[in-house]
Amino acid sequence: MRVVSGIQPTGNLHLGNYLGAIRNWVRMQDALKDGEQCLFFLADLHAISQPHDPAELKKGTLEMAAALVACGIDPQRSVLFNQAQVPAHAELQWLLNGTARMGWLNRMTQWKDKAGKNREGQSVALFAYPVLQAADVLLYQATHVPVGEDQKQHLELARDIAQKFNNDFASEEAPVFTLPDPIVPPQAARIMSLRDGSAKMSKSDPSNMSRINLVDDADEIMKKVKKAKTDPEPLPSEAEGLEGRPEALNLVTIYAALSDRSVEDILGEFGGEGFGKFKPALGELLVETLSPISTRFTELLDDREAIDAILARGASQAREQARPTLDATYRALGLVR
């Protein structure tokens, strides 16, 4: 079993990032058996498919690497790297562009959503980036790829490209590419703004009080939870009682996600209580969970050499693992090297 997964290198990380993708990655790594492997990469090549600030991309890449390690990704057990240090990703994308079909890419839902009505004004990279996603996983002969609902279509495309390439340029007995299977992770908690329970927690929200940042100290966390928007009613004893109460639902959801318990279980404990009792308990749980992460994250951000070394080591491992697949692809296409 070889799991490959990538994440956008965004900066200013918050609780939603942690409870979304990052914690699932750590759990996948921790569940590995002998002979199994996880490769996790920062998708910086994907980031240039849309307008971006180069300085912010560099900063975000280093921050995300620090956050992943702080949250529990162990560079000794998993391969952690950024795409830009492994040129084989871009090379394989180009080789697979000859197999991918315009019709396949035109059907990609994310292309339609991101391009909107101005398709002619979009970059070629935005249109073709699902081929880079295919290269990302096929390069390492991935057997499994974690996918959410929004990425299932892209993994199906990767399988289609791999199958067509194998049919066109390889034999049934010796295919060039493994067709990866999806892993659907446990449903990640949907973490909303502390100021508006109908909006997702986001780094772009102008109010810093709307989110719990990974760099927040204990005092900041307790202050934000105390001032989080709520309503005057006590917590209900059953989940149905949270309908129409988005802020209450959000705080209970955060507590449930952090403690690995169900919303029903949390309401069984706090049902009938007011937020005067619930908020301090939530704040303490947040501090207990995030303080070690925040401390390690800050240490790593202050130690650029350590982050550079982690990414360089991971990239070296990734380049070595990618070489046989890339060489086999060149040979299959009849390219003289």
Short mmCIF file of C-alpha atoms in Angstrom, two decimals:
data_model
loop_
_atom_site.label_atom_id
_atom_site.label_comp_id
_atom_site.label_asym_id
_atom_site.label_seq_id
_atom_site.Cartn_x
_atom_site.Cartn_y
_atom_site.Cartn_z
CA MET A 1 0.00 0.00 0.00
CA ARG A 2 1.41 3.38 -1.04
CA VAL A 3 -0.65 6.49 -0.25
CA VAL A 4 0.05 9.76 -2.07
CA SER A 5 -1.68 13.05 -1.24
CA GLY A 6 -1.03 16.77 -1.77
CA ILE A 7 -2.15 19.97 -0.09
CA GLN A 8 -2.16 23.60 -1.24
CA PRO A 9 0.65 25.56 0.47
CA THR A 10 -1.46 28.21 2.16
CA GLY A 11 -0.19 30.33 5.05
CA ASN A 12 -1.95 31.66 8.15
CA LEU A 13 -3.16 28.21 9.16
CA HIS A 14 -6.13 27.83 11.48
CA LEU A 15 -8.22 25.25 13.30
CA GLY A 16 -10.25 24.47 10.16
CA ASN A 17 -7.07 23.46 8.28
CA TYR A 18 -6.01 21.20 11.14
CA LEU A 19 -9.35 19.42 11.61
CA GLY A 20 -9.87 19.25 7.83
CA ALA A 21 -6.99 17.58 5.97
CA ILE A 22 -3.97 17.67 8.27
CA ARG A 23 -5.25 15.50 11.13
CA ASN A 24 -6.42 12.84 8.65
CA TRP A 25 -2.92 12.72 7.16
CA VAL A 26 -1.38 12.18 10.58
CA ARG A 27 -3.81 9.35 11.30
CA MET A 28 -3.06 7.70 7.95
CA GLN A 29 0.65 7.85 8.72
CA ASP A 30 0.13 6.44 12.21
CA ALA A 31 -1.92 3.53 10.83
CA LEU A 32 0.82 2.37 8.43
CA LYS A 33 1.97 -1.24 8.63
CA ASP A 34 5.42 -2.56 7.72
CA GLY A 35 6.10 -2.14 4.02
CA GLU A 36 3.44 0.57 3.57
CA GLN A 37 4.27 4.18 2.83
CA CYS A 38 2.77 7.69 2.76
CA LEU A 39 4.06 10.43 0.48
CA PHE A 40 2.72 13.91 1.30
CA PHE A 41 3.55 16.90 -0.87
CA LEU A 42 2.97 20.64 -0.95
CA ALA A 43 1.30 21.47 -4.26
CA ASP A 44 3.27 24.60 -5.10
CA LEU A 45 3.25 23.85 -8.85
CA HIS A 46 -0.55 23.76 -8.73
CA ALA A 47 -0.58 27.15 -6.98
CA ILE A 48 0.80 28.94 -10.06
CA SER A 49 -2.21 27.92 -12.18
CA GLN A 50 -3.98 31.03 -10.89
CA PRO A 51 -2.76 34.56 -10.11
CA HIS A 52 -0.52 34.52 -7.05
CA ASP A 53 1.99 36.58 -5.08
CA PRO A 54 5.42 34.87 -5.34
CA ALA A 55 6.50 36.04 -1.88
CA GLU A 56 3.25 34.73 -0.36
CA LEU A 57 3.63 31.38 -2.14
CA LYS A 58 7.15 30.93 -0.75
CA LYS A 59 6.03 31.95 2.75
CA GLY A 60 2.96 29.72 2.58
CA THR A 61 5.02 26.71 1.45
CA LEU A 62 7.38 27.02 4.41
CA GLU A 63 4.49 27.62 6.84
CA MET A 64 2.59 24.58 5.60
CA ALA A 65 5.69 22.38 5.91
CA ALA A 66 6.18 23.62 9.49
CA ALA A 67 2.49 23.07 10.29
CA LEU A 68 2.46 19.51 8.97
CA VAL A 69 5.46 18.55 11.07
CA ALA A 70 4.08 20.37 14.12
CA CYS A 71 0.76 18.54 13.75
CA GLY A 72 2.43 15.14 13.69
CA ILE A 73 3.72 14.31 10.21
CA ASP A 74 7.02 12.55 10.91
CA PRO A 75 9.61 13.05 8.12
CA GLN A 76 11.31 9.86 9.33
CA ARG A 77 8.16 7.80 8.64
CA SER A 78 6.53 9.69 5.76
CA VAL A 79 8.02 11.34 2.68
CA LEU A 80 7.29 15.08 2.93
CA PHE A 81 8.32 17.41 0.10
CA ASN A 82 7.21 20.21 -2.21
CA GLN A 83 6.57 19.59 -5.92
CA ALA A 84 8.98 22.25 -7.17
CA GLN A 85 11.94 20.24 -5.82
CA VAL A 86 10.89 17.17 -7.82
CA PRO A 87 10.96 18.10 -11.54
CA ALA A 88 9.59 14.67 -12.44
CA HIS A 89 6.09 15.93 -11.59
CA ALA A 90 6.20 18.53 -14.37
CA GLU A 91 8.01 16.15 -16.74
CA LEU A 92 5.44 13.42 -16.34
CA GLN A 93 2.60 15.90 -16.77
CA TRP A 94 3.99 16.85 -20.18
CA LEU A 95 4.37 13.19 -21.18
CA LEU A 96 0.78 12.50 -20.09
CA ASN A 97 -0.57 15.52 -21.96
CA GLY A 98 -0.28 13.40 -25.10
CA THR A 99 -2.68 10.86 -23.61
CA ALA A 100 -5.15 13.17 -21.84
CA ARG A 101 -8.04 14.38 -24.00
CA MET A 102 -9.53 17.88 -24.25
CA GLY A 103 -13.02 16.46 -23.78
CA TRP A 104 -12.02 14.85 -20.49
CA LEU A 105 -10.60 18.11 -19.15
CA ASN A 106 -13.55 20.16 -20.41
CA ARG A 107 -15.84 18.03 -18.25
CA MET A 108 -13.94 18.76 -15.03
CA THR A 109 -16.35 20.47 -12.62
CA GLN A 110 -13.60 22.47 -10.91
CA TRP A 111 -12.45 23.86 -14.26
CA LYS A 112 -15.98 25.07 -14.95
CA ASP A 113 -16.29 26.56 -11.46
CA LYS A 114 -12.91 28.30 -11.38
CA ALA A 115 -12.95 29.52 -14.98
CA GLY A 116 -16.52 30.81 -14.80
CA LYS A 117 -17.64 32.61 -17.94
CA ASN A 118 -14.15 33.90 -18.79
CA ARG A 119 -12.63 30.63 -20.02
CA GLU A 120 -10.64 32.37 -22.74
CA GLY A 121 -8.91 34.51 -20.12
CA GLN A 122 -7.74 31.59 -17.96
CA SER A 123 -4.24 30.11 -17.95
CA VAL A 124 -3.44 26.89 -19.77
CA ALA A 125 -2.20 25.63 -16.38
CA LEU A 126 -5.67 25.99 -14.83
CA PHE A 127 -7.17 23.92 -17.64
CA ALA A 128 -4.45 21.25 -17.58
CA TYR A 129 -3.77 21.01 -13.86
CA PRO A 130 -5.83 17.80 -13.48
CA VAL A 131 -3.15 16.18 -15.70
CA LEU A 132 -0.53 17.37 -13.20
CA GLN A 133 -2.67 15.85 -10.44
CA ALA A 134 -2.63 12.57 -12.37
CA ALA A 135 1.15 12.81 -12.69
CA ASP A 136 1.44 13.50 -8.94
CA VAL A 137 0.03 10.08 -8.04
CA LEU A 138 0.97 7.94 -11.07
CA LEU A 139 4.62 8.96 -10.70
CA TYR A 140 4.91 7.00 -7.44
CA GLN A 141 2.77 3.99 -8.45
CA ALA A 142 0.30 5.06 -5.75
CA THR A 143 -2.13 2.34 -4.75
CA HIS A 144 -4.42 4.67 -2.80
CA VAL A 145 -5.24 8.38 -2.85
CA PRO A 146 -7.34 10.12 -0.17
CA VAL A 147 -10.15 12.04 -1.88
CA GLY A 148 -13.01 14.22 -0.75
CA GLU A 149 -16.16 14.69 -2.80
CA ASP A 150 -14.59 17.53 -4.80
CA GLN A 151 -11.63 15.40 -5.93
CA LYS A 152 -13.29 12.12 -6.93
CA GLN A 153 -13.61 13.29 -10.53
CA HIS A 154 -9.89 14.10 -10.71
CA LEU A 155 -8.88 10.65 -9.45
CA GLU A 156 -11.18 9.07 -12.06
CA LEU A 157 -9.36 11.15 -14.68
CA ALA A 158 -5.99 9.91 -13.39
CA ARG A 159 -7.22 6.33 -13.74
CA ASP A 160 -8.51 7.03 -17.27
CA ILE A 161 -5.16 8.51 -18.31
CA ALA A 162 -3.23 5.61 -16.77
CA GLN A 163 -5.48 3.03 -18.43
CA LYS A 164 -5.27 4.65 -21.88
CA PHE A 165 -1.49 5.03 -21.62
CA ASN A 166 -1.10 1.38 -20.59
CA ASN A 167 -3.37 0.30 -23.47
CA ASP A 168 -1.57 2.46 -26.05
CA PHE A 169 2.06 2.05 -25.04
CA ALA A 170 2.46 -0.98 -22.76
CA SER A 171 1.40 -4.59 -22.48
CA GLU A 172 -1.16 -6.11 -20.17
CA GLU A 173 1.59 -8.12 -18.50
CA ALA A 174 3.83 -5.08 -17.93
CA PRO A 175 1.76 -1.89 -17.50
CA VAL A 176 3.66 1.33 -16.92
CA PHE A 177 1.18 2.74 -14.39
CA THR A 178 -0.73 1.43 -11.38
CA LEU A 179 -4.39 2.49 -11.30
CA PRO A 180 -4.85 4.08 -7.85
CA ASP A 181 -7.92 3.42 -5.72
CA PRO A 182 -9.64 6.14 -3.68
CA ILE A 183 -9.58 6.31 0.10
CA VAL A 184 -12.54 8.30 1.37
CA PRO A 185 -11.34 9.66 4.73
CA PRO A 186 -13.76 10.00 7.66
CA GLN A 187 -15.97 13.02 7.14
CA ALA A 188 -13.95 16.03 8.27
CA ALA A 189 -15.68 18.40 10.65
CA ARG A 190 -16.91 21.56 8.90
CA ILE A 191 -15.47 24.33 11.04
CA MET A 192 -17.22 27.69 10.76
CA SER A 193 -16.33 31.26 11.72
CA LEU A 194 -16.52 32.18 15.41
CA ARG A 195 -18.28 35.40 14.36
CA ASP A 196 -20.73 33.91 11.83
CA GLY A 197 -21.83 30.29 12.06
CA SER A 198 -22.98 30.31 8.41
CA ALA A 199 -19.50 31.12 6.99
CA LYS A 200 -16.48 28.80 6.94
CA MET A 201 -13.52 29.63 9.15
CA SER A 202 -11.12 31.40 6.80
CA LYS A 203 -7.76 33.14 6.85
CA SER A 204 -9.20 35.78 4.51
CA ASP A 205 -11.80 36.95 7.04
CA PRO A 206 -10.73 40.48 8.08
CA SER A 207 -11.56 39.74 11.71
CA ASN A 208 -8.85 37.79 13.54
CA MET A 209 -11.52 36.97 16.16
CA SER A 210 -13.30 34.80 13.60
CA ARG A 211 -10.71 32.01 13.71
CA ILE A 212 -8.38 30.06 15.99
CA ASN A 213 -4.92 30.31 14.42
CA LEU A 214 -2.30 27.62 14.94
CA VAL A 215 0.04 30.32 16.31
CA ASP A 216 -2.45 31.59 18.92
CA ASP A 217 -1.33 31.24 22.53
CA ALA A 218 -3.54 30.00 25.36
CA ASP A 219 -4.73 33.49 26.35
CA GLU A 220 -5.73 34.34 22.77
CA ILE A 221 -7.60 31.05 22.36
CA MET A 222 -9.56 31.53 25.60
CA LYS A 223 -10.39 35.13 24.67
CA LYS A 224 -11.65 34.16 21.21
CA VAL A 225 -13.80 31.34 22.54
CA LYS A 226 -15.22 33.56 25.28
CA LYS A 227 -16.16 36.23 22.70
CA ALA A 228 -17.41 33.75 20.07
CA LYS A 229 -20.91 34.58 18.87
CA THR A 230 -23.69 32.50 20.46
CA ASP A 231 -27.38 32.85 21.29
CA PRO A 232 -29.11 33.21 24.68
CA GLU A 233 -30.63 29.70 24.78
CA PRO A 234 -29.00 26.85 26.72
CA LEU A 235 -27.58 23.90 24.80
CA PRO A 236 -30.20 21.30 23.85
CA SER A 237 -29.99 17.67 24.89
CA GLU A 238 -30.36 16.34 21.33
CA ALA A 239 -28.81 17.31 17.99
CA GLU A 240 -32.18 18.29 16.49
CA GLY A 241 -32.27 21.18 18.95
CA LEU A 242 -29.28 22.79 17.19
CA GLU A 243 -31.26 23.38 13.98
CA GLY A 244 -31.44 27.09 13.22
CA ARG A 245 -28.66 27.78 15.73
CA PRO A 246 -25.51 27.85 13.52
CA GLU A 247 -23.16 29.38 16.11
CA ALA A 248 -24.15 26.88 18.79
CA LEU A 249 -23.81 24.02 16.28
CA ASN A 250 -20.33 25.24 15.32
CA LEU A 251 -18.99 25.34 18.88
CA VAL A 252 -20.42 21.90 19.67
CA THR A 253 -18.99 20.54 16.40
CA ILE A 254 -15.53 21.87 17.31
CA TYR A 255 -15.72 20.25 20.74
CA ALA A 256 -16.86 16.94 19.24
CA ALA A 257 -14.11 16.95 16.58
CA LEU A 258 -11.34 17.78 19.04
CA SER A 259 -12.45 15.11 21.52
CA ASP A 260 -13.26 12.47 18.86
CA ARG A 261 -16.79 12.17 20.15
CA SER A 262 -20.19 12.61 18.51
CA VAL A 263 -22.28 15.77 18.72
CA GLU A 264 -24.93 13.68 20.49
CA ASP A 265 -22.38 12.61 23.10
CA ILE A 266 -21.34 16.22 23.76
CA LEU A 267 -24.97 17.31 24.13
CA GLY A 268 -25.53 14.40 26.50
CA GLU A 269 -22.87 15.95 28.73
CA PHE A 270 -23.70 19.66 28.31
CA GLY A 271 -27.42 19.62 27.39
CA GLY A 272 -29.37 22.15 29.46
CA GLU A 273 -26.21 24.09 30.33
CA GLY A 274 -25.54 27.64 29.19
CA PHE A 275 -22.51 28.83 27.25
CA GLY A 276 -21.07 30.21 30.49
CA LYS A 277 -20.13 26.62 31.36
CA PHE A 278 -19.57 25.24 27.86
CA LYS A 279 -17.21 27.92 26.51
CA PRO A 280 -14.53 27.55 29.24
CA ALA A 281 -14.59 23.76 28.73
CA LEU A 282 -14.19 24.22 24.97
CA GLY A 283 -11.39 26.75 25.47
CA GLU A 284 -9.48 24.39 27.77
CA LEU A 285 -9.84 21.54 25.26
CA LEU A 286 -8.57 23.79 22.45
CA VAL A 287 -5.57 24.91 24.51
CA GLU A 288 -4.76 21.33 25.52
CA THR A 289 -4.89 20.18 21.89
CA LEU A 290 -3.28 23.12 20.12
CA SER A 291 -0.63 24.34 22.59
CA PRO A 292 1.93 21.62 21.74
CA ILE A 293 1.25 22.18 18.02
CA SER A 294 1.56 25.95 18.36
CA THR A 295 4.84 25.68 20.28
CA ARG A 296 6.41 23.30 17.75
CA PHE A 297 5.05 25.32 14.81
CA THR A 298 6.59 28.54 16.12
CA GLU A 299 9.92 26.81 16.77
CA LEU A 300 10.03 25.49 13.22
CA LEU A 301 9.08 28.83 11.67
CA ASP A 302 12.07 30.33 13.50
CA ASP A 303 14.38 27.58 12.21
CA ARG A 304 14.44 27.94 8.43
CA GLU A 305 17.38 25.52 8.15
CA ALA A 306 15.34 22.74 9.76
CA ILE A 307 12.41 23.26 7.36
CA ASP A 308 14.76 23.42 4.35
CA ALA A 309 16.44 20.20 5.48
CA ILE A 310 13.13 18.37 5.93
CA LEU A 311 11.89 19.38 2.45
CA ALA A 312 15.27 18.64 0.83
CA ARG A 313 15.43 15.18 2.37
CA GLY A 314 11.86 14.41 1.35
CA ALA A 315 12.47 15.69 -2.18
CA SER A 316 15.56 13.50 -2.51
CA GLN A 317 13.54 10.43 -1.49
CA ALA A 318 10.73 11.41 -3.87
CA ARG A 319 13.10 11.93 -6.82
CA GLU A 320 14.60 8.52 -6.23
CA GLN A 321 11.21 6.83 -6.08
CA ALA A 322 9.96 8.73 -9.15
CA ARG A 323 12.89 7.87 -11.43
CA PRO A 324 11.89 4.29 -12.43
CA THR A 325 8.35 5.36 -13.45
CA LEU A 326 9.61 8.39 -15.38
CA ASP A 327 12.25 6.30 -17.18
CA ALA A 328 9.66 3.65 -18.07
CA THR A 329 7.33 6.37 -19.45
CA TYR A 330 10.05 7.81 -21.69
CA ARG A 331 10.92 4.30 -22.95
CA ALA A 332 7.30 3.41 -23.63
CA LEU A 333 6.86 6.58 -25.73
CA GLY A 334 9.97 5.84 -27.80
CA LEU A 335 11.81 8.98 -26.74
CA VAL A 336 15.60 8.92 -27.16
CA ARG A 337 17.47 10.16 -24.07
#
